Amino acid sequence: MQLPLEYFPSQITGENYLKITNNFGFSHYFINSLIVSITTTLLIIVIAIMGGYAVSRYKFRGKKGFMLLLLLTQMLPGVVILIPLFSIFNKLGLINNLGSLVITYTAINLPFCLIMMSGFFSSLPPTLEEAAMIDGCSRWRAIFTIIVPAIMPGVVSSGAFAFVNAWNEFIFSLNFINQSSKFTLPIGLSMMKGEFTVNYGGLAAGTIISLVPVLLIFCYIQKYLVKGLAAGAVKG
């Protein structure tokens, strides 16, 4: 913002980090985003595993049409369903409730994760769970003790996709939440930009902090992502 341009700060300080954590309610925004993102991710993983298994293993009328419908839902922009969802949640008393965000994010991200999980299930032969069931396992136990560990890269990829999308979402949280104590991180950061002034220091510090959970998640799951990329490789 100044000329001549300085690429490196003349004085390094952590004052902006202290200000946003103490004065701007940043910790509340961070916790709210964690609650919404983690809950959404867990719901999507459980439902996507069950739905992906059913789509992959069972034959039923309209299966291709159902998969096509799931794909078509991903082509709709979020603003198309914004007003109907707001009307529904308003009648249910879920405005200014984090549950409305969890429901919305789950519904939006579930179709893609379900398609992804069905692909991973299809890569495994049905004889795996059949052999486990012959040895005395129930179908549920065979799925969660034999099949799911074998497709863990797919489970992790679906969970990461759901978490990042829920963590970064802005439009729905802006319209469904108007109490500052329930703001998520993207909304909290946007509040630092006023009509005439912008808190550049706080905005930059908050952005760096908001990147930390995503970076930690991908550092932890990178081994699973590599396994997923190599899942189709020739094995000998």
C-alpha positions as MATLAB code, in Angstrom:
seq = 'MQLPLEYFPSQITGENYLKITNNFGFSHYFINSLIVSITTTLLIIVIAIMGGYAVSRYKFRGKKGFMLLLLLTQMLPGVVILIPLFSIFNKLGLINNLGSLVITYTAINLPFCLIMMSGFFSSLPPTLEEAAMIDGCSRWRAIFTIIVPAIMPGVVSSGAFAFVNAWNEFIFSLNFINQSSKFTLPIGLSMMKGEFTVNYGGLAAGTIISLVPVLLIFCYIQKYLVKGLAAGAVKG';
ca = [
       0.000    0.000    0.000;
       3.012    2.310    0.088;
       5.606    3.508   -2.370;
       8.368    2.599   -2.752;
       7.250   -1.018   -2.309;
       8.776   -2.939    0.594;
       8.920   -6.702    0.163;
       9.960   -7.433    3.736;
       8.575   -5.767    6.875;
      10.934   -3.482    8.746;
       9.638   -4.827   12.062;
       8.232   -8.298   12.721;
       5.399   -8.389   15.251;
       2.696  -10.765   16.446;
       0.419   -7.962   17.603;
      -2.231   -8.678   14.959;
      -2.602  -12.286   16.106;
      -3.163  -11.145   19.691;
      -5.701   -8.522   18.647;
      -7.928  -10.839   16.616;
      -7.934  -13.578   19.267;
      -8.724  -11.155   22.105;
     -10.841   -8.386   20.586;
     -12.657   -9.648   17.511;
     -14.249  -12.874   18.766;
     -12.022  -14.835   16.404;
     -11.838  -17.841   18.739;
     -15.654  -18.181   18.636;
     -15.644  -18.086   14.828;
     -12.892  -20.700   14.741;
     -14.738  -23.051   17.124;
     -18.019  -22.625   15.226;
     -16.309  -23.531   11.958;
     -14.710  -26.579   13.566;
     -18.052  -27.772   14.946;
     -19.822  -27.361   11.612;
     -17.012  -28.829    9.485;
     -16.308  -31.864   11.688;
     -19.997  -32.711   12.130;
     -20.615  -32.376    8.394;
     -17.602  -34.548    7.572;
     -18.647  -37.338    9.941;
     -22.213  -37.376    8.627;
     -21.062  -37.448    5.013;
     -18.555  -40.258    5.614;
     -21.125  -42.498    7.320;
     -23.899  -41.871    4.775;
     -21.541  -42.043    1.786;
     -20.158  -45.408    2.937;
     -23.611  -46.931    3.256;
     -24.974  -45.322    0.089;
     -21.837  -46.035   -1.943;
     -21.921  -49.697   -0.912;
     -25.598  -50.015   -1.847;
     -25.087  -48.392   -5.246;
     -22.014  -50.493   -5.964;
     -23.218  -53.902   -4.814;
     -26.979  -53.965   -5.429;
     -28.854  -53.950   -8.714;
     -32.128  -52.039   -8.746;
     -34.381  -50.380  -11.274;
     -33.398  -46.821  -12.105;
     -29.832  -47.183  -10.850;
     -28.279  -45.343  -13.810;
     -30.879  -42.603  -13.570;
     -30.164  -42.232   -9.856;
     -26.440  -41.835  -10.490;
     -27.150  -39.312  -13.232;
     -29.381  -37.377  -10.851;
     -26.570  -37.249   -8.309;
     -24.273  -35.800  -10.957;
     -26.863  -33.242  -12.031;
     -27.163  -31.925   -8.490;
     -23.519  -30.865   -8.682;
     -24.269  -28.602  -11.640;
     -26.647  -26.358   -9.689;
     -25.078  -23.233   -8.163;
     -25.725  -22.753   -4.480;
     -27.631  -19.493   -4.932;
     -30.390  -21.406   -6.769;
     -31.433  -23.204   -3.572;
     -30.554  -20.385   -1.175;
     -34.033  -18.822   -0.913;
     -35.979  -22.132   -0.653;
     -33.600  -23.353    2.049;
     -33.882  -20.098    3.952;
     -37.682  -20.365    3.864;
     -37.589  -23.974    5.095;
     -35.135  -23.293    7.920;
     -37.040  -20.177    8.932;
     -40.234  -22.224    9.371;
     -38.296  -24.885   11.285;
     -36.714  -22.281   13.570;
     -33.185  -23.128   12.417;
     -32.089  -19.646   11.385;
     -29.129  -18.603   13.575;
     -28.571  -22.268   14.317;
     -25.402  -24.083   13.273;
     -27.559  -27.117   12.521;
     -28.887  -25.380    9.399;
     -25.332  -25.140    8.065;
     -24.613  -28.796    8.869;
     -27.754  -29.929    7.034;
     -27.015  -27.718    4.033;
     -23.357  -28.669    3.699;
     -24.169  -32.361    4.103;
     -26.847  -32.239    1.403;
     -24.619  -30.312   -1.022;
     -21.442  -32.379   -0.646;
     -22.997  -35.827   -0.155;
     -23.799  -36.638   -3.833;
     -20.202  -36.233   -4.999;
     -18.807  -38.151   -2.002;
     -21.347  -40.949   -2.552;
     -20.319  -41.271   -6.201;
     -16.673  -41.322   -5.152;
     -17.272  -44.018   -2.539;
     -19.265  -46.183   -4.943;
     -16.288  -46.131   -7.307;
     -13.945  -47.341   -4.585;
     -16.386  -50.079   -3.550;
     -16.662  -51.203   -7.169;
     -12.875  -51.576   -7.338;
     -13.075  -54.391   -4.770;
     -14.492  -57.827   -5.632;
     -17.695  -58.832   -3.796;
     -15.991  -62.081   -2.804;
     -14.226  -60.245    0.032;
     -17.333  -59.655    2.124;
     -18.871  -62.921    0.920;
     -15.914  -64.842    2.333;
     -16.215  -62.937    5.615;
     -19.940  -63.706    5.799;
     -19.263  -67.400    5.197;
     -16.900  -67.290    8.204;
     -19.715  -65.910   10.362;
     -19.570  -62.139    9.894;
     -22.781  -60.191    9.449;
     -22.957  -57.919    6.416;
     -22.498  -54.822    8.579;
     -19.427  -56.267   10.270;
     -17.984  -57.402    6.947;
     -18.403  -53.906    5.510;
     -16.826  -52.016    8.406;
     -14.080  -54.502    9.317;
     -13.104  -55.861    5.892;
     -14.215  -53.507    3.122;
     -13.885  -50.054    4.677;
     -10.230  -50.521    5.772;
      -9.430  -51.658    2.226;
     -10.861  -48.455    0.740;
      -9.531  -46.104    3.425;
      -7.957  -43.810    0.777;
     -11.448  -43.227   -0.619;
     -12.891  -42.587    2.835;
     -10.140  -40.089    3.618;
     -10.483  -38.354    0.249;
     -14.240  -37.982    0.704;
     -13.781  -36.677    4.233;
     -11.168  -34.149    3.128;
     -13.404  -32.940    0.297;
     -16.334  -32.465    2.692;
     -14.265  -30.770    5.397;
     -12.598  -28.242    3.095;
     -15.880  -27.302    1.412;
     -17.642  -26.849    4.758;
     -14.686  -24.929    6.204;
     -14.544  -22.442    3.321;
     -18.265  -21.968    2.606;
     -19.463  -18.350    2.746;
     -22.819  -17.726    1.024;
     -25.080  -19.987    3.100;
     -23.509  -19.053    6.430;
     -23.834  -15.363    5.545;
     -27.584  -15.727    4.982;
     -28.495  -18.307    7.634;
     -26.494  -16.812   10.511;
     -26.764  -13.192   11.639;
     -25.750  -13.477   15.294;
     -22.089  -12.594   15.740;
     -21.606  -15.286   18.397;
     -22.482  -17.951   15.811;
     -20.501  -16.638   12.857;
     -18.236  -19.100   11.109;
     -14.664  -18.220   10.177;
     -15.280  -16.886    6.635;
     -18.009  -14.546    7.923;
     -15.878  -13.424   10.848;
     -13.008  -12.565    8.525;
     -15.309  -10.633    6.208;
     -16.403   -8.468    9.151;
     -12.881   -7.044    9.293;
     -13.530   -5.286    6.004;
     -15.681   -2.222    6.591;
     -17.213    0.265    4.185;
     -14.401    2.784    4.537;
     -11.615    0.941    6.349;
     -10.019   -2.489    6.148;
      -8.160   -4.123    9.015;
      -5.419   -5.537    6.815;
      -3.297   -6.767    9.709;
      -6.143   -8.652   11.410;
      -7.463   -9.965    8.087;
      -4.057  -11.327    7.095;
      -3.428  -12.861   10.528;
      -6.889  -14.471   10.588;
      -6.386  -15.880    7.109;
      -3.100  -17.501    8.142;
      -4.730  -19.066   11.213;
      -7.653  -20.327    9.131;
      -5.228  -22.194    6.871;
      -3.682  -24.168    9.742;
      -6.404  -26.862   10.171;
      -6.525  -27.572    6.444;
      -2.737  -27.820    6.231;
      -2.605  -30.153    9.236;
      -5.313  -32.371    7.783;
      -3.543  -32.740    4.446;
      -0.195  -33.352    6.144;
      -1.822  -36.230    8.023;
      -3.802  -37.738    5.155;
      -1.237  -37.351    2.381;
      -0.205  -41.007    2.699;
      -3.816  -42.070    2.125;
      -4.134  -39.742   -0.862;
      -1.002  -41.256   -2.407;
      -2.471  -44.732   -1.883;
      -5.667  -43.600   -3.569;
      -3.772  -42.281   -6.584;
      -1.876  -45.565   -6.895;
      -4.937  -47.751   -6.255;
      -5.310  -48.525   -9.938;
      -1.659  -49.308  -10.536;
      -0.511  -52.792  -11.506;
       0.256  -54.869   -8.433;
       2.420  -57.941   -8.488;
];
